[in-house]
Short mmCIF file of N, CA and C in Angstrom, two decimals:
data_model
loop_
_atom_site.label_atom_id
_atom_site.label_comp_id
_atom_site.label_asym_id
_atom_site.label_seq_id
_atom_site.Cartn_x
_atom_site.Cartn_y
_atom_site.Cartn_z
N MET A 3 -18.38 28.48 -38.20
CA MET A 3 -17.41 27.04 -38.97
C MET A 3 -17.73 26.14 -38.30
N LEU A 4 -17.70 24.61 -38.75
CA LEU A 4 -18.07 23.25 -38.03
C LEU A 4 -16.14 23.32 -37.66
N SER A 5 -16.21 22.95 -36.17
CA SER A 5 -15.28 22.33 -35.66
C SER A 5 -14.32 20.87 -36.01
N LYS A 6 -12.88 20.34 -35.78
CA LYS A 6 -12.71 19.72 -36.79
C LYS A 6 -13.44 17.91 -35.39
N LYS A 7 -13.02 18.66 -34.25
CA LYS A 7 -13.92 17.92 -33.30
C LYS A 7 -15.69 17.12 -33.75
N THR A 8 -16.39 18.48 -33.57
CA THR A 8 -17.76 18.04 -34.69
C THR A 8 -17.47 17.21 -35.70
N LYS A 9 -16.88 17.51 -36.65
CA LYS A 9 -16.52 16.60 -38.13
C LYS A 9 -16.17 15.72 -37.21
N TYR A 10 -15.05 15.48 -36.98
CA TYR A 10 -14.89 13.69 -36.35
C TYR A 10 -16.62 13.26 -35.33
N ALA A 11 -16.63 13.40 -34.78
CA ALA A 11 -17.57 13.05 -34.04
C ALA A 11 -18.88 13.06 -35.18
N ILE A 12 -18.76 13.60 -36.68
CA ILE A 12 -20.55 13.08 -36.64
C ILE A 12 -19.74 11.95 -37.87
N LYS A 13 -18.21 11.69 -38.04
CA LYS A 13 -17.91 11.04 -39.10
C LYS A 13 -17.76 9.91 -38.13
N ALA A 14 -17.23 9.29 -37.04
CA ALA A 14 -17.71 8.51 -36.12
C ALA A 14 -18.71 7.65 -36.05
N LEU A 15 -20.34 8.71 -35.39
CA LEU A 15 -21.52 8.45 -35.50
C LEU A 15 -22.17 7.52 -36.45
N MET A 16 -21.33 7.91 -38.10
CA MET A 16 -21.58 6.85 -39.12
C MET A 16 -20.82 6.04 -38.87
N VAL A 17 -20.29 5.79 -38.51
CA VAL A 17 -18.95 4.49 -38.68
C VAL A 17 -20.07 3.51 -37.70
N LEU A 18 -20.43 4.17 -37.21
CA LEU A 18 -21.55 3.18 -36.12
C LEU A 18 -22.33 3.07 -36.09
N GLY A 19 -23.01 4.13 -37.53
CA GLY A 19 -24.31 3.74 -38.30
C GLY A 19 -25.03 2.42 -38.52
N ARG A 20 -23.24 2.43 -39.95
CA ARG A 20 -23.39 1.77 -40.71
C ARG A 20 -22.96 0.56 -40.13
N ASN A 21 -22.65 0.33 -38.72
CA ASN A 21 -22.31 -1.03 -38.20
C ASN A 21 -23.89 -1.14 -37.02
N TYR A 22 -24.50 -0.19 -37.16
CA TYR A 22 -25.88 -0.56 -35.95
C TYR A 22 -26.18 -2.20 -35.70
N GLY A 23 -26.51 -2.91 -34.79
CA GLY A 23 -26.94 -3.80 -34.19
C GLY A 23 -25.57 -4.77 -34.56
N LYS A 24 -24.88 -4.69 -34.30
CA LYS A 24 -23.85 -5.35 -34.83
C LYS A 24 -21.86 -5.15 -33.45
N GLU A 25 -21.88 -6.43 -33.28
CA GLU A 25 -20.97 -6.06 -32.71
C GLU A 25 -19.86 -4.64 -32.37
N PRO A 26 -19.90 -4.04 -30.63
CA PRO A 26 -19.29 -2.85 -30.78
C PRO A 26 -17.90 -2.79 -32.27
N MET A 27 -17.73 -1.57 -31.99
CA MET A 27 -16.14 -1.20 -32.54
C MET A 27 -15.43 -0.67 -32.05
N GLN A 28 -14.02 -1.31 -31.98
CA GLN A 28 -13.34 -0.83 -31.66
C GLN A 28 -12.64 0.84 -32.04
N ILE A 29 -11.57 1.74 -30.19
CA ILE A 29 -11.29 3.29 -32.03
C ILE A 29 -10.85 3.01 -32.63
N GLY A 30 -9.61 2.15 -32.79
CA GLY A 30 -8.48 1.76 -33.56
C GLY A 30 -9.07 1.79 -34.52
N LYS A 31 -10.49 0.71 -35.29
CA LYS A 31 -11.06 0.73 -36.40
C LYS A 31 -11.09 1.95 -36.81
N ILE A 32 -12.24 2.62 -36.15
CA ILE A 32 -12.87 3.53 -36.42
C ILE A 32 -11.52 4.80 -36.85
N ALA A 33 -11.32 4.81 -35.97
CA ALA A 33 -9.15 5.47 -36.57
C ALA A 33 -9.86 6.23 -37.48
N GLU A 34 -8.81 4.67 -37.83
CA GLU A 34 -8.47 3.99 -38.94
C GLU A 34 -9.40 4.46 -39.88
N GLU A 35 -10.52 4.08 -40.23
CA GLU A 35 -11.50 4.17 -40.90
C GLU A 35 -11.97 5.48 -41.71
N GLU A 36 -11.62 6.69 -40.75
CA GLU A 36 -11.95 7.57 -40.47
C GLU A 36 -10.91 9.02 -40.98
N ARG A 37 -9.86 8.15 -40.46
CA ARG A 37 -8.87 8.97 -40.70
C ARG A 37 -8.73 10.37 -39.71
N ILE A 38 -9.12 9.36 -38.14
CA ILE A 38 -9.13 10.30 -36.81
C ILE A 38 -8.03 10.08 -35.88
N PRO A 39 -7.18 11.03 -35.07
CA PRO A 39 -6.40 10.90 -34.64
C PRO A 39 -6.71 9.68 -33.55
N LYS A 40 -6.44 8.97 -33.38
CA LYS A 40 -7.00 7.59 -32.49
C LYS A 40 -7.15 8.75 -30.63
N LYS A 41 -6.32 9.72 -30.40
CA LYS A 41 -6.38 10.01 -28.82
C LYS A 41 -7.44 10.88 -29.27
N PHE A 42 -7.36 11.93 -29.89
CA PHE A 42 -8.80 12.76 -29.91
C PHE A 42 -9.59 11.64 -30.40
N LEU A 43 -10.05 11.47 -31.18
CA LEU A 43 -12.06 10.31 -31.38
C LEU A 43 -11.92 9.56 -30.06
N GLU A 44 -10.76 9.34 -29.01
CA GLU A 44 -10.94 8.49 -27.65
C GLU A 44 -11.71 9.61 -26.84
N GLN A 45 -11.12 10.83 -26.55
CA GLN A 45 -11.70 11.92 -25.97
C GLN A 45 -13.57 12.46 -26.62
N ILE A 46 -12.96 12.41 -28.31
CA ILE A 46 -14.71 12.29 -28.24
C ILE A 46 -15.74 11.30 -27.97
N LEU A 47 -15.56 10.11 -28.35
CA LEU A 47 -16.39 8.95 -28.33
C LEU A 47 -16.58 8.56 -26.66
N LEU A 48 -16.08 9.79 -25.58
CA LEU A 48 -16.08 9.72 -23.81
C LEU A 48 -17.40 10.89 -23.82
N GLU A 49 -16.68 11.54 -24.95
CA GLU A 49 -18.11 12.56 -24.20
C GLU A 49 -19.08 12.51 -25.00
N MET A 50 -19.38 11.63 -25.55
CA MET A 50 -20.64 11.02 -26.48
C MET A 50 -21.51 9.75 -25.35
N ARG A 51 -20.46 9.12 -24.88
CA ARG A 51 -20.76 7.90 -24.17
C ARG A 51 -21.30 8.54 -22.79
N ASN A 52 -21.07 9.49 -22.42
CA ASN A 52 -21.56 10.27 -21.25
C ASN A 52 -22.53 11.03 -21.47
N ALA A 53 -22.87 11.70 -22.51
CA ALA A 53 -24.00 11.80 -22.88
C ALA A 53 -25.16 11.04 -24.24
N GLY A 54 -24.50 9.59 -23.93
CA GLY A 54 -25.44 9.01 -23.97
C GLY A 54 -26.45 8.40 -25.29
N ILE A 55 -25.18 9.21 -25.95
CA ILE A 55 -25.52 8.40 -27.44
C ILE A 55 -25.14 7.09 -27.95
N LEU A 56 -23.51 7.23 -27.16
CA LEU A 56 -22.94 5.52 -27.59
C LEU A 56 -22.82 4.95 -25.84
N TYR A 57 -22.68 3.43 -26.50
CA TYR A 57 -22.54 2.97 -25.13
C TYR A 57 -21.39 1.90 -25.91
N SER A 58 -20.41 1.66 -24.65
CA SER A 58 -18.64 1.27 -24.70
C SER A 58 -19.35 0.12 -23.65
N LYS A 59 -18.08 -1.04 -24.12
CA LYS A 59 -18.45 -2.18 -24.47
C LYS A 59 -16.27 -2.58 -23.28
N LYS A 60 -16.34 -2.86 -21.98
CA LYS A 60 -15.08 -2.92 -22.02
C LYS A 60 -14.24 -4.24 -22.19
N GLY A 61 -13.25 -5.13 -22.66
CA GLY A 61 -12.52 -6.07 -22.35
C GLY A 61 -12.54 -6.62 -24.10
N ALA A 62 -12.25 -8.38 -24.12
CA ALA A 62 -12.44 -8.33 -25.44
C ALA A 62 -13.63 -8.53 -25.71
N GLY A 63 -13.61 -7.94 -27.36
CA GLY A 63 -14.80 -8.28 -27.98
C GLY A 63 -15.75 -6.83 -27.93
N GLY A 64 -15.25 -5.75 -26.48
CA GLY A 64 -15.42 -4.33 -26.62
C GLY A 64 -15.26 -3.37 -27.33
N GLY A 65 -15.71 -2.33 -27.46
CA GLY A 65 -15.65 -1.22 -28.62
C GLY A 65 -16.84 -0.05 -28.60
N TYR A 66 -17.08 0.17 -29.29
CA TYR A 66 -18.15 1.78 -29.16
C TYR A 66 -19.30 0.95 -30.24
N SER A 67 -20.76 1.57 -29.82
CA SER A 67 -21.67 1.12 -30.33
C SER A 67 -23.11 2.22 -29.87
N LEU A 68 -23.50 2.50 -31.30
CA LEU A 68 -24.52 3.54 -31.12
C LEU A 68 -25.91 2.52 -30.22
N ASN A 69 -25.81 3.95 -29.07
CA ASN A 69 -26.96 3.97 -27.82
C ASN A 69 -28.57 3.71 -28.31
N LYS A 70 -28.38 4.66 -29.27
CA LYS A 70 -29.68 5.04 -29.63
C LYS A 70 -29.29 4.51 -31.61
N ALA A 71 -31.15 3.86 -31.94
CA ALA A 71 -31.49 3.89 -33.75
C ALA A 71 -30.43 5.59 -34.76
N PRO A 72 -29.63 5.06 -35.72
CA PRO A 72 -29.17 6.03 -36.28
C PRO A 72 -30.33 7.19 -36.62
N GLU A 73 -31.27 6.83 -36.93
CA GLU A 73 -32.15 7.64 -37.30
C GLU A 73 -33.15 8.94 -36.07
N ASP A 74 -32.34 8.51 -35.23
CA ASP A 74 -32.80 9.42 -34.07
C ASP A 74 -31.84 10.20 -32.92
N ILE A 75 -30.88 10.08 -34.08
CA ILE A 75 -29.17 11.04 -33.70
C ILE A 75 -29.07 12.18 -34.12
N TYR A 76 -29.10 13.16 -34.37
CA TYR A 76 -29.65 14.14 -35.39
C TYR A 76 -28.45 15.28 -35.08
N LEU A 77 -28.27 15.68 -35.94
CA LEU A 77 -26.79 16.72 -36.00
C LEU A 77 -27.08 17.60 -35.02
N SER A 78 -28.07 18.57 -35.00
CA SER A 78 -28.38 19.15 -34.07
C SER A 78 -27.74 19.07 -32.48
N GLN A 79 -28.13 17.85 -32.09
CA GLN A 79 -27.88 17.21 -30.93
C GLN A 79 -26.53 17.24 -30.80
N VAL A 80 -25.86 16.65 -31.56
CA VAL A 80 -24.69 16.50 -31.35
C VAL A 80 -23.60 17.36 -31.74
N MET A 81 -23.95 18.56 -32.61
CA MET A 81 -23.66 19.70 -32.14
C MET A 81 -23.60 20.93 -31.13
N ARG A 82 -24.46 20.95 -30.80
CA ARG A 82 -25.23 21.19 -29.54
C ARG A 82 -24.19 21.00 -27.79
N LEU A 83 -23.44 19.23 -28.06
CA LEU A 83 -23.15 18.55 -27.13
C LEU A 83 -22.01 18.67 -27.65
N ILE A 84 -21.19 18.64 -28.77
CA ILE A 84 -20.01 18.52 -28.78
C ILE A 84 -19.01 20.81 -29.10
N ASP A 85 -19.43 21.15 -29.47
CA ASP A 85 -19.48 22.56 -30.12
C ASP A 85 -19.86 23.32 -28.51
N GLY A 86 -20.71 23.23 -28.30
CA GLY A 86 -22.08 24.29 -27.63
C GLY A 86 -23.15 24.75 -28.49
N PRO A 87 -23.09 26.06 -28.77
CA PRO A 87 -24.55 26.80 -29.30
C PRO A 87 -23.81 26.49 -30.86
N ILE A 88 -25.33 26.67 -31.86
CA ILE A 88 -25.43 26.29 -32.96
C ILE A 88 -25.00 28.01 -33.64
N ALA A 89 -26.36 28.95 -33.29
CA ALA A 89 -26.26 30.21 -33.59
C ALA A 89 -25.09 31.35 -33.29
N LEU A 90 -25.02 32.07 -34.73
CA LEU A 90 -24.30 32.30 -34.86
C LEU A 90 -23.35 33.63 -34.05
N LEU A 91 -24.59 34.19 -33.44
CA LEU A 91 -24.83 35.48 -32.24
C LEU A 91 -25.32 34.43 -31.18
N PRO A 92 -24.04 34.83 -29.69
CA PRO A 92 -25.15 35.05 -28.18
C PRO A 92 -26.76 35.72 -27.89
N CYS A 93 -27.23 36.18 -28.98
CA CYS A 93 -28.65 37.08 -29.11
C CYS A 93 -29.65 36.23 -28.78
N VAL A 94 -28.73 35.54 -30.19
CA VAL A 94 -30.23 34.72 -31.19
C VAL A 94 -30.35 33.11 -30.50
N SER A 95 -28.96 32.30 -29.67
CA SER A 95 -28.93 30.84 -28.57
C SER A 95 -30.30 30.68 -28.77
N LEU A 96 -31.00 29.39 -28.76
CA LEU A 96 -31.46 29.04 -27.62
C LEU A 96 -31.27 28.65 -26.47
N ASN A 97 -30.04 27.78 -26.62
CA ASN A 97 -29.97 26.56 -25.49
C ASN A 97 -28.49 27.65 -24.87
N PHE A 98 -28.33 29.14 -25.43
CA PHE A 98 -27.05 29.45 -24.64
C PHE A 98 -27.25 31.30 -24.45
N TYR A 99 -28.32 31.25 -24.95
CA TYR A 99 -28.11 32.81 -25.00
C TYR A 99 -27.64 34.07 -23.93
N ARG A 100 -26.97 35.01 -24.95
CA ARG A 100 -26.75 35.63 -23.79
C ARG A 100 -26.52 37.05 -24.87
N SER A 101 -26.66 39.00 -24.17
CA SER A 101 -27.04 39.57 -25.03
C SER A 101 -26.26 40.05 -25.16
N CYS A 102 -25.93 41.23 -26.25
CA CYS A 102 -24.90 41.59 -26.46
C CYS A 102 -23.55 42.34 -26.39
N GLU A 103 -23.07 42.59 -25.90
CA GLU A 103 -22.43 43.99 -24.92
C GLU A 103 -22.51 44.56 -25.34
N GLU A 104 -22.35 45.39 -26.90
CA GLU A 104 -22.95 46.59 -27.33
C GLU A 104 -24.75 46.84 -28.32
N CYS A 105 -25.42 46.11 -27.53
CA CYS A 105 -26.54 46.19 -28.44
C CYS A 105 -27.43 46.88 -26.99
N VAL A 106 -27.97 48.34 -27.64
CA VAL A 106 -28.50 49.00 -26.88
C VAL A 106 -30.18 48.23 -26.41
N GLU A 107 -30.44 47.93 -27.19
CA GLU A 107 -32.42 47.83 -28.24
C GLU A 107 -32.25 46.31 -28.59
N GLU A 108 -32.21 45.54 -28.50
CA GLU A 108 -32.56 43.31 -28.83
C GLU A 108 -33.73 43.86 -29.90
N HIS A 109 -34.97 44.06 -29.12
CA HIS A 109 -36.38 43.73 -30.30
C HIS A 109 -36.53 44.92 -31.39
N ALA A 110 -35.27 45.46 -31.12
CA ALA A 110 -34.96 45.81 -32.14
C ALA A 110 -33.92 46.63 -32.61
N CYS A 111 -32.81 45.28 -33.14
CA CYS A 111 -32.01 45.18 -33.59
C CYS A 111 -31.99 44.49 -35.31
N GLY A 112 -31.65 45.05 -36.27
CA GLY A 112 -31.68 44.23 -37.54
C GLY A 112 -30.91 43.23 -37.52
N ILE A 113 -29.80 43.37 -37.33
CA ILE A 113 -28.30 42.36 -37.67
C ILE A 113 -29.22 40.92 -36.57
N ARG A 114 -29.98 41.54 -35.08
CA ARG A 114 -30.82 39.74 -34.34
C ARG A 114 -31.68 39.74 -35.57
N ASP A 115 -32.28 40.12 -36.07
CA ASP A 115 -33.74 39.81 -36.65
C ASP A 115 -33.34 38.63 -38.03
N THR A 116 -32.39 39.67 -37.86
CA THR A 116 -31.60 37.81 -39.24
C THR A 116 -31.17 37.44 -39.10
N PHE A 117 -30.67 37.66 -38.28
CA PHE A 117 -29.77 36.41 -37.82
C PHE A 117 -30.38 35.17 -36.81
N VAL A 118 -31.59 35.53 -36.03
CA VAL A 118 -33.03 34.58 -35.78
C VAL A 118 -33.50 34.38 -37.44
N GLU A 119 -33.02 34.49 -38.06
CA GLU A 119 -34.50 33.71 -39.67
C GLU A 119 -33.03 32.96 -39.75
N VAL A 120 -31.73 33.18 -39.92
CA VAL A 120 -30.78 32.19 -40.24
C VAL A 120 -30.90 31.06 -38.87
N ARG A 121 -30.90 31.33 -37.82
CA ARG A 121 -30.73 30.35 -36.58
C ARG A 121 -31.49 29.55 -37.25
N ASN A 122 -32.94 29.84 -37.49
CA ASN A 122 -34.55 28.83 -37.58
C ASN A 122 -34.14 28.38 -38.80
N ALA A 123 -33.84 28.83 -40.09
CA ALA A 123 -33.24 27.99 -41.27
C ALA A 123 -32.29 26.76 -41.33
N MET A 124 -30.97 27.22 -40.09
CA MET A 124 -29.98 26.07 -40.20
C MET A 124 -30.34 25.06 -38.54
N LEU A 125 -31.45 25.37 -38.06
CA LEU A 125 -31.54 24.41 -37.04
C LEU A 125 -33.09 23.53 -37.91
N GLN A 126 -33.77 24.09 -38.85
CA GLN A 126 -34.64 23.64 -39.44
C GLN A 126 -33.78 21.99 -40.27
N ILE A 127 -32.85 22.62 -40.74
CA ILE A 127 -32.04 21.53 -41.46
C ILE A 127 -31.06 20.39 -40.64
N LEU A 128 -30.55 20.78 -39.38
CA LEU A 128 -29.50 20.50 -38.89
C LEU A 128 -31.03 19.56 -37.45
N ASN A 129 -32.06 20.24 -36.96
CA ASN A 129 -33.49 19.07 -36.69
C ASN A 129 -33.75 18.28 -37.14
N ASP A 130 -33.38 18.10 -39.06
CA ASP A 130 -34.29 16.80 -39.38
C ASP A 130 -33.38 16.66 -39.98
N THR A 131 -32.00 15.83 -40.02
CA THR A 131 -31.22 15.54 -40.77
C THR A 131 -30.78 14.55 -39.55
N SER A 132 -30.60 13.39 -39.74
CA SER A 132 -30.14 12.23 -38.61
C SER A 132 -29.02 11.72 -39.31
N VAL A 133 -28.59 10.49 -38.20
CA VAL A 133 -26.98 10.14 -38.78
C VAL A 133 -27.21 8.89 -39.75
N LEU A 134 -28.61 8.67 -39.94
CA LEU A 134 -29.19 7.81 -40.72
C LEU A 134 -29.29 8.27 -42.24
N HIS A 135 -29.79 9.81 -41.99
CA HIS A 135 -29.90 10.46 -43.25
C HIS A 135 -28.84 10.37 -43.73
N LEU A 136 -27.38 11.19 -42.93
CA LEU A 136 -26.37 11.25 -44.06
C LEU A 136 -25.84 9.89 -44.29
N ILE A 137 -26.52 9.08 -43.68
CA ILE A 137 -25.71 7.28 -44.41
C ILE A 137 -25.78 7.03 -45.54
N ASN A 138 -27.46 7.61 -45.86
CA ASN A 138 -27.79 7.00 -46.85
C ASN A 138 -27.63 8.22 -48.04
N LYS A 139 -27.50 9.72 -47.98
CA LYS A 139 -27.19 10.50 -48.73
C LYS A 139 -25.78 10.30 -49.38
N GLU A 140 -24.82 9.69 -48.55
CA GLU A 140 -23.95 9.41 -48.80
C GLU A 140 -23.80 8.54 -49.96
N LYS A 141 -24.39 7.47 -49.73
CA LYS A 141 -24.82 6.07 -50.87
C LYS A 141 -25.35 6.80 -51.85
N GLU A 142 -26.44 7.68 -52.42
CA GLU A 142 -26.78 8.30 -53.37
C GLU A 142 -25.82 9.21 -53.78
N LEU A 143 -24.79 9.85 -53.04
CA LEU A 143 -23.65 10.23 -54.01
C LEU A 143 -23.05 9.32 -54.30
N ASN A 144 -22.38 8.24 -53.78
CA ASN A 144 -21.96 7.37 -54.43
C ASN A 144 -21.88 6.78 -55.96
N LEU A 145 -23.84 6.16 -55.62
CA LEU A 145 -24.03 5.64 -56.58
C LEU A 145 -24.02 6.66 -57.75
N ASP A 146 -24.18 8.43 -57.53
CA ASP A 146 -24.04 8.76 -58.85
C ASP A 146 -22.24 9.03 -59.46
N VAL A 147 -21.37 9.22 -58.96
CA VAL A 147 -20.34 9.06 -58.74
C VAL A 147 -20.21 7.92 -59.83
N GLU A 148 -20.58 6.53 -59.56
CA GLU A 148 -20.81 5.51 -59.98
C GLU A 148 -21.12 5.15 -60.96
N LYS A 149 -22.35 6.18 -61.71
CA LYS A 149 -23.13 6.52 -62.73
C LYS A 149 -22.81 7.07 -63.72
N ASP A 150 -21.43 8.56 -63.76
CA ASP A 150 -20.24 9.17 -64.39
C ASP A 150 -19.82 8.60 -64.98
#
């Protein structure tokens, strides 16, 4: 399940993506716009700044902005940064692999084999979905609602 922290990170990135190329945004504005607790958002933004996804400017006119274009920030990157492994089992994780304690023969495990397929399908979507893609998807969905 997607953690609240990761969901908030993605929502903040979408706000900053819509603001890309403009002045940095203050934490309070982002928090208010997306209804995210400000203190929690501060931790999330700092984590993303330390990872090089965001840029921060202190002082008057300061705030946060994307350090990369919205089309260059992918969900897989954000999810791994905030929550760690994407895979549902540790034995199928690409970046956080651990063998399962109860597994005798990993290469012959039907559960593992199935969850490798699940991981691959999920990673395909997450690796192909950028912040810009989400912003555009939201615009499309809003247009669909307006037509009804």
